[in-house]
Amino acid sequence: MYFVTEVKKDIFHLGVNDRRKHLFENLWPLPNGVSYNSYLITDEKTVLIDTIESGSDGGYIEKIGELLGGRPLDYLVINHMEPDHSGEINAVVSAWPEVKIVGNAKTFSILKNYYGGTTELVEVKDGDTLSIGSHTLKFVLTPWVHWPETMMTYETSEKILFSADAFGTFGTLDGGVFDDEVNLEYYIDDMRRYYSNIVGKYGNMVQKAFAKLDGVEISTICPLHGPIWRSDLNKVLSLYDKWSRQEADKAVVIVFSSMYGNTEAIADYIARKVSLAGVRDIRVYDASKTHISYLISEIWRAKGLILGSCAYNGYMHPSMEHLTTELTHYGIKDKVFGIFGSYSWNGGGVRNLKCFAENASLQMACDPVEIAGKPDTEKLKQCDAFAETIAARVLE
Ligand code: FEO
């Protein structure tokens, strides 16, 4: 079901909610769904800014046609080529064969690879402008937020930033479209999960985008997912700034992989000791049960990270192997970090967690704890100093 909202005079949001898809990028769970936002400007020239995922709902082309009221579509600006936004490009070109596609050189190489030859192309470079009547569009190249071709489009008279994936979130728009029409607290966890899962790897490129936008007056941020920001821009800007710097809360996240409960028992003991040492925000997760999407998001949130694994065929447990591989890819950093584990004969969990720490350039705050067999009271005492050291560092 499409809904059309006027963002400013002659600038429309064409949104669609996707509540059917289970996994975004066939990987990230969508319990609260996701919205795809597209925008239309009807000036002397008409401009569509990004499209939506193909098949996410019927009627997209018809809705654009209604808004155009028989006028041609002059331009399609592509800020981002990922198929959740480029999926309807060919349908748009079929409906308006004279449309000119606006993008940068990288946009067009991806466009050709995905959709073949389409229509006339207008290549823009960083800082180029396009006058469409009373509005002027300025193009700001922001590579790797989230793909190499990603750019943002700044509308200069109303000071609207069409920000592509940046400042977006998982979660459908359930009635409210603007930030002042929704309960923002509902979106914050999904926003951090979206940021950390989708864009988190490219934090330095997000910071470069911030530097480019420094001093640019912005009244409204129109992202491709989630609410449009017109009232509390500082909230989303400061969150993205914080997350892209990997600045974290005074919290501790403990993630364990355990086959028979021994490593889990160590995790719970450490959590209790961390709590007794004064940390008030502690979460313990089983890597075999909690989806990695949530683990990454929680790890992004917390200054303290403690990983524990049993031994499994001489290595760490596969669920921990998966998590640590992804954390390496994401360039996780600046954690108060500790590792622990258990084993039955030769070990492998802690040994390989140490390799992860080395590969990921994570400094351990203290020596690892590794316990053979069942972690009885006596054996667990070696966790006391470990937990106290991590808690103290987190609370610094
Ligand atoms: Fe929402 Fe990178 O696509």
Coordinates of C-alpha atoms and ligand atoms in Angstrom, one line a residue:
M1 CA 0.0 0.0 0.0
Y2 CA 1.5 3.3 -1.0
F3 CA 1.1 6.5 0.9
V4 CA 2.0 9.9 -0.4
T5 CA 3.1 12.7 1.9
E6 CA 4.0 16.2 1.0
V7 CA 7.4 16.8 2.6
K8 CA 7.4 20.5 1.4
K9 CA 5.5 22.2 -1.4
D10 CA 5.8 20.1 -4.6
I11 CA 8.2 17.6 -2.9
F12 CA 6.5 14.3 -2.1
H13 CA 7.4 11.2 -0.2
L14 CA 6.3 8.0 -1.9
G15 CA 6.6 5.3 0.7
V16 CA 6.0 1.7 0.9
N17 CA 6.2 -0.7 3.8
D18 CA 7.6 -4.2 3.5
R19 CA 6.2 -6.4 6.2
R20 CA 6.6 -9.6 4.2
K21 CA 10.3 -9.9 3.9
H22 CA 11.9 -11.9 6.6
L23 CA 15.6 -11.1 5.9
F24 CA 17.1 -7.9 4.6
E25 CA 19.9 -8.8 2.2
N26 CA 18.8 -12.3 2.9
L27 CA 20.7 -12.0 6.2
W28 CA 19.3 -9.4 8.6
P29 CA 16.0 -10.2 10.4
L30 CA 13.1 -7.8 9.9
P31 CA 10.7 -8.5 12.8
N32 CA 9.4 -4.9 12.5
G33 CA 9.6 -4.8 8.7
V34 CA 11.3 -2.1 6.7
S35 CA 10.1 0.9 4.6
Y36 CA 11.5 1.9 1.2
N37 CA 11.3 5.7 0.6
S38 CA 11.2 7.3 -2.8
Y39 CA 10.7 11.0 -3.5
L40 CA 9.2 13.1 -6.3
I41 CA 9.7 16.8 -7.0
T42 CA 7.3 18.5 -9.4
D43 CA 8.9 21.8 -10.5
E44 CA 9.3 23.1 -14.0
K45 CA 11.1 19.8 -14.4
T46 CA 9.9 16.7 -12.6
V47 CA 12.4 14.6 -10.7
L48 CA 12.1 11.2 -9.0
I49 CA 14.8 10.5 -6.4
D50 CA 15.5 6.8 -6.1
T51 CA 13.0 4.0 -6.5
I52 CA 12.0 1.1 -4.3
E53 CA 12.6 -2.7 -4.1
S54 CA 11.0 -4.4 -7.1
G55 CA 7.9 -6.3 -6.1
S56 CA 7.6 -4.7 -2.7
D57 CA 4.2 -3.5 -3.7
G58 CA 2.2 -3.0 -6.8
G59 CA 1.1 0.5 -7.8
Y60 CA 4.3 2.4 -7.5
I61 CA 4.4 3.5 -11.2
E62 CA 0.7 4.3 -11.1
K63 CA 1.2 6.5 -8.0
I64 CA 4.0 8.4 -9.7
G65 CA 1.7 8.9 -12.7
E66 CA -1.1 10.3 -10.5
L67 CA 1.3 12.8 -9.0
L68 CA 2.6 13.8 -12.4
G69 CA -0.9 14.3 -13.6
G70 CA 0.0 13.6 -17.2
R71 CA 3.3 15.5 -17.2
P72 CA 6.5 13.6 -18.3
L73 CA 9.1 12.5 -15.8
D74 CA 12.2 14.4 -16.7
Y75 CA 14.8 13.0 -14.4
L76 CA 15.5 10.0 -12.2
V77 CA 18.2 10.7 -9.6
I78 CA 19.9 7.6 -8.4
N79 CA 21.6 8.2 -5.0
H80 CA 22.1 4.5 -4.4
M81 CA 22.0 1.4 -6.6
E82 CA 21.4 -1.4 -4.1
P83 CA 18.3 -3.2 -5.4
D84 CA 16.1 -2.2 -2.4
H85 CA 16.2 1.3 -4.1
S86 CA 17.0 0.6 -7.8
G87 CA 14.5 -2.3 -8.2
E88 CA 12.0 -0.2 -10.1
I89 CA 14.4 1.6 -12.4
N90 CA 13.4 -0.4 -15.5
A91 CA 9.7 0.0 -14.7
V92 CA 10.2 3.8 -14.5
V93 CA 12.1 3.9 -17.8
S94 CA 9.4 1.8 -19.4
A95 CA 6.7 4.1 -18.2
W96 CA 8.7 7.3 -19.1
P97 CA 11.2 6.3 -21.9
E98 CA 12.4 9.9 -22.2
V99 CA 13.5 10.1 -18.6
K100 CA 17.2 11.1 -18.0
I101 CA 19.0 9.2 -15.3
V102 CA 21.2 11.3 -13.1
G103 CA 24.1 9.6 -11.3
N104 CA 27.9 9.5 -11.0
A105 CA 30.4 7.4 -13.0
K106 CA 30.2 4.5 -10.5
T107 CA 26.5 4.6 -10.5
F108 CA 26.4 4.0 -14.2
S109 CA 28.8 1.1 -14.2
I110 CA 26.7 -0.6 -11.6
L111 CA 23.5 0.4 -13.5
K112 CA 24.8 -1.2 -16.7
N113 CA 25.8 -4.4 -14.8
Y114 CA 22.4 -4.7 -13.2
Y115 CA 19.9 -3.4 -15.7
G116 CA 21.8 -3.1 -19.0
G117 CA 21.4 -0.1 -21.2
T118 CA 18.4 2.0 -20.1
T119 CA 18.0 5.5 -21.2
E120 CA 19.9 8.8 -21.5
L121 CA 22.4 9.3 -18.7
V122 CA 23.4 12.6 -17.0
E123 CA 26.7 12.1 -15.2
V124 CA 27.4 14.3 -12.3
K125 CA 30.5 14.9 -10.2
D126 CA 30.9 15.9 -6.6
G127 CA 29.4 19.4 -6.1
D128 CA 27.6 19.6 -9.5
T129 CA 24.2 21.2 -9.6
L130 CA 21.0 20.7 -11.6
S131 CA 18.4 23.5 -11.8
I132 CA 14.9 22.2 -12.2
G133 CA 13.0 25.5 -11.9
S134 CA 12.6 27.0 -8.5
H135 CA 14.6 24.2 -7.0
T136 CA 18.2 23.4 -7.5
L137 CA 19.7 20.0 -6.7
K138 CA 23.3 19.7 -5.6
F139 CA 25.0 16.3 -5.7
V140 CA 27.3 15.3 -2.9
L141 CA 29.3 12.1 -3.5
T142 CA 29.5 10.0 -0.3
P143 CA 31.1 6.7 -1.4
W144 CA 30.7 3.7 0.8
V145 CA 27.7 5.0 2.7
H146 CA 26.8 2.3 1.8
W147 CA 28.1 1.3 -1.7
P148 CA 31.0 2.9 -3.7
E149 CA 28.6 4.9 -5.9
T150 CA 26.4 6.2 -3.1
M151 CA 25.7 9.9 -3.2
M152 CA 23.4 12.4 -1.5
T153 CA 21.3 15.0 -3.2
Y154 CA 20.8 18.4 -1.5
E155 CA 17.9 20.6 -2.5
T156 CA 19.2 24.1 -1.9
S157 CA 16.0 26.3 -1.5
E158 CA 14.2 24.1 1.1
K159 CA 17.5 22.8 2.4
I160 CA 16.5 19.1 2.1
L161 CA 19.1 16.4 2.2
F162 CA 18.1 13.2 0.3
S163 CA 20.6 11.1 2.2
A164 CA 20.3 7.6 0.6
D165 CA 20.9 4.9 3.2
A166 CA 22.4 7.2 5.8
F167 CA 20.2 8.2 8.7
G168 CA 17.8 5.3 7.9
T169 CA 16.5 2.5 10.0
F170 CA 14.7 -0.8 9.9
G171 CA 11.1 -0.8 10.9
T172 CA 8.0 0.2 8.9
L173 CA 6.3 3.6 9.0
D174 CA 3.2 2.7 10.9
G175 CA 1.2 5.8 10.3
G176 CA 3.8 8.4 11.3
V177 CA 6.1 9.5 8.5
F178 CA 8.1 12.4 10.1
D179 CA 10.3 12.1 13.2
D180 CA 7.8 14.3 15.1
E181 CA 4.9 12.0 14.3
V182 CA 6.5 8.8 15.7
N183 CA 7.8 7.5 19.0
L184 CA 11.5 7.7 18.2
E185 CA 12.4 5.4 21.1
Y186 CA 10.7 2.6 19.2
Y187 CA 13.1 3.0 16.4
I188 CA 16.4 3.5 18.2
D189 CA 17.4 -0.1 18.6
D190 CA 16.5 -0.9 15.0
M191 CA 18.3 2.2 13.9
R192 CA 21.5 1.1 15.6
R193 CA 21.1 -2.5 14.3
Y194 CA 20.5 -1.0 10.8
Y195 CA 23.6 1.2 11.1
S196 CA 25.9 -1.4 12.6
N197 CA 24.8 -4.2 10.3
I198 CA 24.6 -2.3 7.0
V199 CA 26.9 0.7 7.2
G200 CA 29.0 -0.1 10.3
K201 CA 32.0 -1.3 8.4
Y202 CA 32.3 2.0 6.7
G203 CA 32.4 4.3 9.7
N204 CA 35.4 6.3 8.4
M205 CA 33.4 7.0 5.2
V206 CA 30.5 8.2 7.2
Q207 CA 32.8 10.5 9.0
K208 CA 34.1 11.8 5.6
A209 CA 30.5 12.4 4.6
F210 CA 29.9 14.4 7.8
A211 CA 33.0 16.5 7.0
K212 CA 31.6 17.2 3.5
L213 CA 28.3 18.3 5.0
D214 CA 29.9 20.4 7.6
G215 CA 28.4 23.9 7.4
V216 CA 25.6 22.9 5.1
E217 CA 22.3 24.1 6.5
I218 CA 19.8 21.2 6.6
S219 CA 16.1 21.6 7.4
T220 CA 15.0 18.1 6.6
I221 CA 16.7 14.7 6.1
C222 CA 14.9 12.3 3.7
P223 CA 16.5 8.9 4.0
L224 CA 15.6 5.8 2.0
H225 CA 14.4 3.9 5.0
G226 CA 12.4 5.0 8.0
P227 CA 11.2 8.4 9.2
I228 CA 11.9 11.7 7.6
W229 CA 13.7 13.9 9.9
R230 CA 12.5 17.5 10.2
S231 CA 12.3 18.3 13.9
D232 CA 15.0 16.6 15.8
L233 CA 17.8 16.3 13.2
N234 CA 20.4 16.6 16.0
K235 CA 19.2 13.2 17.4
V236 CA 19.9 11.2 14.2
L237 CA 23.0 13.2 13.3
S238 CA 24.5 12.7 16.8
L239 CA 23.7 9.0 16.8
Y240 CA 25.3 8.4 13.4
D241 CA 28.3 10.5 14.5
K242 CA 28.6 8.4 17.7
W243 CA 28.2 5.1 16.0
S244 CA 30.5 5.8 13.1
R245 CA 33.2 6.8 15.6
Q246 CA 32.5 3.5 17.5
E247 CA 31.9 5.5 20.7
A248 CA 30.1 3.2 23.1
D249 CA 28.1 3.3 26.3
K250 CA 29.4 2.2 29.7
A251 CA 27.9 -1.2 29.2
V252 CA 29.3 -4.8 29.0
V253 CA 28.1 -7.4 26.5
I254 CA 29.1 -11.0 27.1
V255 CA 28.6 -13.4 24.3
F256 CA 29.2 -17.1 24.8
S257 CA 29.1 -20.3 22.8
S258 CA 28.5 -23.3 25.0
M259 CA 27.7 -26.9 24.3
Y260 CA 27.1 -28.4 27.7
G261 CA 26.6 -25.3 29.9
N262 CA 30.1 -25.0 31.2
T263 CA 31.0 -21.9 29.2
E264 CA 27.6 -20.4 29.9
A265 CA 28.2 -20.9 33.6
I266 CA 31.4 -18.9 33.3
A267 CA 29.6 -16.2 31.4
D268 CA 27.0 -15.8 34.2
Y269 CA 29.6 -15.8 36.9
I270 CA 31.6 -13.0 35.1
A271 CA 28.4 -11.1 34.5
R272 CA 27.6 -11.2 38.2
K273 CA 31.1 -10.1 39.1
V274 CA 31.0 -7.2 36.6
S275 CA 27.7 -6.2 38.2
L276 CA 29.2 -6.3 41.7
A277 CA 32.0 -4.1 40.4
G278 CA 29.5 -1.4 39.5
V279 CA 28.5 -1.8 35.9
R280 CA 24.7 -1.3 35.5
D281 CA 24.2 -2.2 31.9
I282 CA 25.2 -5.8 31.2
R283 CA 23.8 -8.2 28.6
V284 CA 24.6 -11.9 28.2
Y285 CA 23.9 -13.6 24.9
D286 CA 24.2 -17.2 23.6
A287 CA 25.7 -16.9 20.1
S288 CA 24.0 -20.1 19.1
K289 CA 20.6 -18.6 19.8
T290 CA 20.6 -14.8 19.3
H291 CA 20.9 -13.8 15.7
I292 CA 24.2 -12.3 14.8
S293 CA 22.4 -9.1 13.6
Y294 CA 21.5 -8.3 17.2
L295 CA 24.8 -9.4 18.6
I296 CA 26.6 -6.9 16.3
S297 CA 24.2 -4.2 17.3
E298 CA 24.7 -4.8 21.0
I299 CA 28.5 -5.0 20.6
W300 CA 28.3 -1.6 18.8
R301 CA 26.5 -0.2 21.8
A302 CA 28.8 -1.5 24.6
K303 CA 32.2 -0.3 25.6
G304 CA 33.0 -3.7 27.2
L305 CA 33.1 -6.9 25.1
I306 CA 33.7 -10.3 26.6
L307 CA 33.6 -13.3 24.3
G308 CA 33.6 -16.9 25.5
S309 CA 33.8 -20.2 23.7
C310 CA 34.0 -23.8 24.4
A311 CA 36.4 -25.9 22.4
Y312 CA 35.0 -27.5 19.3
N313 CA 37.1 -29.9 17.2
G314 CA 40.2 -28.0 18.3
Y315 CA 38.7 -24.6 17.4
M316 CA 36.1 -22.3 18.8
H317 CA 32.5 -23.2 18.5
P318 CA 31.1 -22.5 15.0
S319 CA 28.6 -19.9 16.3
M320 CA 31.5 -17.9 17.8
E321 CA 33.6 -18.5 14.7
H322 CA 30.9 -16.8 12.7
L323 CA 30.6 -13.9 15.1
T324 CA 34.3 -13.3 15.3
T325 CA 34.7 -13.5 11.5
E326 CA 32.1 -10.8 11.1
L327 CA 33.5 -8.6 13.8
T328 CA 36.9 -8.8 12.0
H329 CA 35.2 -7.8 8.7
Y330 CA 33.4 -4.9 10.5
G331 CA 36.7 -3.6 11.9
I332 CA 35.4 -3.6 15.5
K333 CA 37.6 -1.5 17.7
D334 CA 38.0 0.5 20.9
K335 CA 36.6 -2.2 23.2
V336 CA 37.5 -3.1 26.7
F337 CA 38.0 -6.7 25.6
G338 CA 38.3 -10.0 27.4
I339 CA 38.0 -13.7 26.5
F340 CA 37.2 -16.8 28.3
G341 CA 36.3 -20.4 27.6
S342 CA 36.2 -24.0 28.7
Y343 CA 37.5 -27.3 27.3
S344 CA 37.5 -31.0 28.0
W345 CA 41.0 -32.0 26.8
N346 CA 43.2 -30.0 24.5
G347 CA 41.2 -26.8 24.2
G348 CA 40.8 -24.6 21.1
G349 CA 38.1 -22.1 22.1
V350 CA 40.3 -19.6 23.9
R351 CA 43.3 -20.4 21.7
N352 CA 41.4 -19.3 18.6
L353 CA 39.7 -16.4 20.3
K354 CA 43.3 -15.1 21.0
C355 CA 44.0 -15.5 17.2
F356 CA 40.8 -13.4 16.5
A357 CA 42.0 -10.7 19.0
E358 CA 45.3 -10.6 17.2
N359 CA 43.8 -10.5 13.7
A360 CA 41.2 -7.9 14.7
S361 CA 43.9 -5.8 16.6
L362 CA 41.8 -5.9 19.8
Q363 CA 43.9 -5.4 22.9
M364 CA 42.9 -7.7 25.7
A365 CA 42.3 -5.9 29.0
C366 CA 43.5 -8.9 31.0
D367 CA 44.7 -12.4 30.6
P368 CA 42.0 -14.9 29.3
V369 CA 40.3 -17.3 31.7
E370 CA 40.1 -20.9 30.6
I371 CA 38.5 -23.6 32.7
A372 CA 38.8 -27.4 32.2
G373 CA 35.5 -29.2 32.6
K374 CA 32.9 -28.1 35.0
P375 CA 33.5 -24.6 36.4
D376 CA 33.2 -25.2 40.2
T377 CA 33.4 -22.5 42.8
E378 CA 37.2 -22.9 43.1
K379 CA 37.9 -22.7 39.4
L380 CA 35.6 -19.8 38.9
K381 CA 37.6 -17.6 41.4
Q382 CA 40.1 -16.9 38.6
C383 CA 37.3 -14.9 36.9
D384 CA 37.1 -12.4 39.8
A385 CA 40.1 -10.3 38.8
F386 CA 39.2 -10.6 35.1
A387 CA 35.7 -9.2 35.7
E388 CA 36.9 -6.5 38.1
T389 CA 39.5 -5.3 35.6
I390 CA 37.0 -5.1 32.8
A391 CA 34.4 -3.4 34.9
A392 CA 36.9 -0.8 36.1
R393 CA 38.1 0.0 32.6
V394 CA 34.5 0.3 31.3
L395 CA 33.6 2.7 34.1
E396 CA 36.6 4.9 33.6
Ligands
FEO1 FE1 18.9 0.5 1.6 FE2 22.3 0.0 0.7 O1 20.4 -0.1 0.5

